[in-house]
Amino acid sequence: MTPRKVCIKCMGSHQNLTPGTNFQSDFLSVIDFTTVDPTKDFGLEWYEGTLQMSYSDFDKEKGCFKITLEHFRINNSRIWVSAENSKEPDIDTLNHVMRSKILCTKWVHIHVKQDG
């Protein structure tokens, strides 16, 4: 199976992303990255840690994984994730502090922005 590819699409103010050694990055403006090992869990943070996403529980047989989104402050920051062909968010912090969902897809789009 090929490594899981994740497309980052940041909207709103500038986002800093430091993938570290578990990622291979291709671009700087819109960041495409793939995990070196899809079985290793990882987490990403935005807006000084007030928005977080974690990737975990990769299932080699099914190609599925768990995404957890967390929003730690009451403000108009928002994070949502959509699978490769979804027209709507598959998981969203719009009305929730924390959400988790199992996704079975090759591509994931992560959207981070300030609503309001």
Coordinates of C-alpha atoms in Angstrom, one line a residue:
M1 CA 0.0 0.0 0.0
T2 CA 1.3 3.5 -0.8
P3 CA 1.8 6.0 2.0
R4 CA -1.2 8.0 3.0
K5 CA -1.1 11.5 1.4
V6 CA -2.5 14.5 3.2
C7 CA -3.2 17.8 1.5
I8 CA -3.1 20.8 3.8
K9 CA -5.2 23.8 2.7
C10 CA -5.0 26.7 5.2
M11 CA -7.4 29.5 4.8
G12 CA -7.4 32.8 6.7
S13 CA -4.3 34.1 8.4
H14 CA -0.9 32.7 7.9
Q15 CA -0.3 29.2 9.4
N16 CA 3.1 27.8 10.4
L17 CA 3.5 24.1 10.0
T18 CA 6.6 22.2 10.9
P19 CA 6.1 18.6 9.8
G20 CA 9.4 17.3 11.4
T21 CA 11.0 14.0 10.5
N22 CA 7.8 11.9 10.1
F23 CA 6.8 13.8 7.0
Q24 CA 8.0 14.3 3.5
S25 CA 6.9 17.8 2.3
D26 CA 6.6 18.9 -1.4
F27 CA 5.4 22.5 -1.3
L28 CA 5.6 25.6 0.9
S29 CA 2.5 27.7 0.1
V30 CA -0.1 24.9 0.0
I31 CA 1.6 22.1 1.8
D32 CA 1.3 18.5 0.5
F33 CA 2.9 16.0 2.7
T34 CA 2.9 12.3 3.3
T35 CA 3.7 10.4 6.4
V36 CA 6.9 8.3 6.2
D37 CA 5.1 5.6 8.0
P38 CA 1.3 5.7 8.0
T39 CA 1.1 3.5 11.1
K40 CA 2.7 6.2 13.3
D41 CA 0.4 8.6 15.0
F42 CA 1.0 12.4 14.6
G43 CA -0.6 15.7 15.6
L44 CA -0.7 19.2 14.2
E45 CA -1.5 22.5 15.8
W46 CA -2.6 25.9 14.6
Y47 CA -3.2 29.3 16.3
E48 CA -0.9 28.7 19.2
G49 CA -2.4 25.3 19.9
T50 CA -6.0 26.4 20.1
L51 CA -6.8 24.2 17.1
Q52 CA -5.4 20.6 17.0
M53 CA -5.7 17.6 14.7
S54 CA -4.4 14.2 15.5
Y55 CA -4.1 11.2 13.2
S56 CA -4.1 7.7 14.8
D57 CA -5.2 4.1 14.6
F58 CA -4.2 3.3 11.0
D59 CA -5.7 0.0 9.9
K60 CA -3.4 -1.7 7.3
E61 CA -6.1 -4.1 6.2
K62 CA -8.7 -1.5 5.5
G63 CA -6.6 1.6 4.9
C64 CA -8.6 3.5 7.4
F65 CA -7.5 5.9 10.2
K66 CA -8.9 8.0 13.0
I67 CA -8.9 11.8 12.8
T68 CA -9.6 13.8 16.0
L69 CA -10.1 17.5 15.9
E70 CA -10.0 19.8 19.0
H71 CA -10.8 23.4 19.6
F72 CA -9.5 24.7 22.9
R73 CA -10.8 28.2 23.2
I74 CA -14.1 30.0 22.6
N75 CA -13.2 32.1 19.6
N76 CA -14.0 32.1 16.0
S77 CA -11.2 29.7 15.0
R78 CA -12.4 26.5 13.2
I79 CA -10.9 23.3 11.8
W80 CA -12.6 20.8 9.6
V81 CA -11.5 17.8 7.5
S82 CA -13.0 16.5 4.3
A83 CA -12.2 13.3 2.5
E84 CA -10.8 13.5 -1.1
N85 CA -14.2 13.8 -2.9
S86 CA -16.4 15.2 -0.2
K87 CA -18.3 18.4 -0.9
E88 CA -19.0 18.9 2.8
P89 CA -16.8 18.6 5.9
D90 CA -16.6 15.0 7.2
I91 CA -15.6 16.2 10.7
D92 CA -15.8 19.7 12.0
T93 CA -15.3 21.8 15.2
L94 CA -18.0 24.3 14.2
N95 CA -20.4 23.4 17.1
H96 CA -18.1 21.0 19.0
V97 CA -15.0 21.2 21.2
M98 CA -13.8 17.8 20.2
R99 CA -14.8 15.4 17.4
S100 CA -13.3 12.0 16.2
K101 CA -14.1 10.0 13.1
I102 CA -12.7 7.0 11.2
L103 CA -12.0 7.9 7.6
C104 CA -11.1 5.4 4.8
T105 CA -9.7 7.6 2.0
K106 CA -6.4 8.2 0.3
W107 CA -6.5 12.0 0.4
V108 CA -7.6 14.3 3.2
H109 CA -8.1 18.0 3.1
I110 CA -7.6 20.0 6.3
H111 CA -9.1 23.4 6.4
V112 CA -8.2 26.0 9.1
K113 CA -9.7 29.4 9.3
Q114 CA -11.2 32.2 11.4
D115 CA -15.0 32.3 11.0
G116 CA -16.9 35.5 11.5

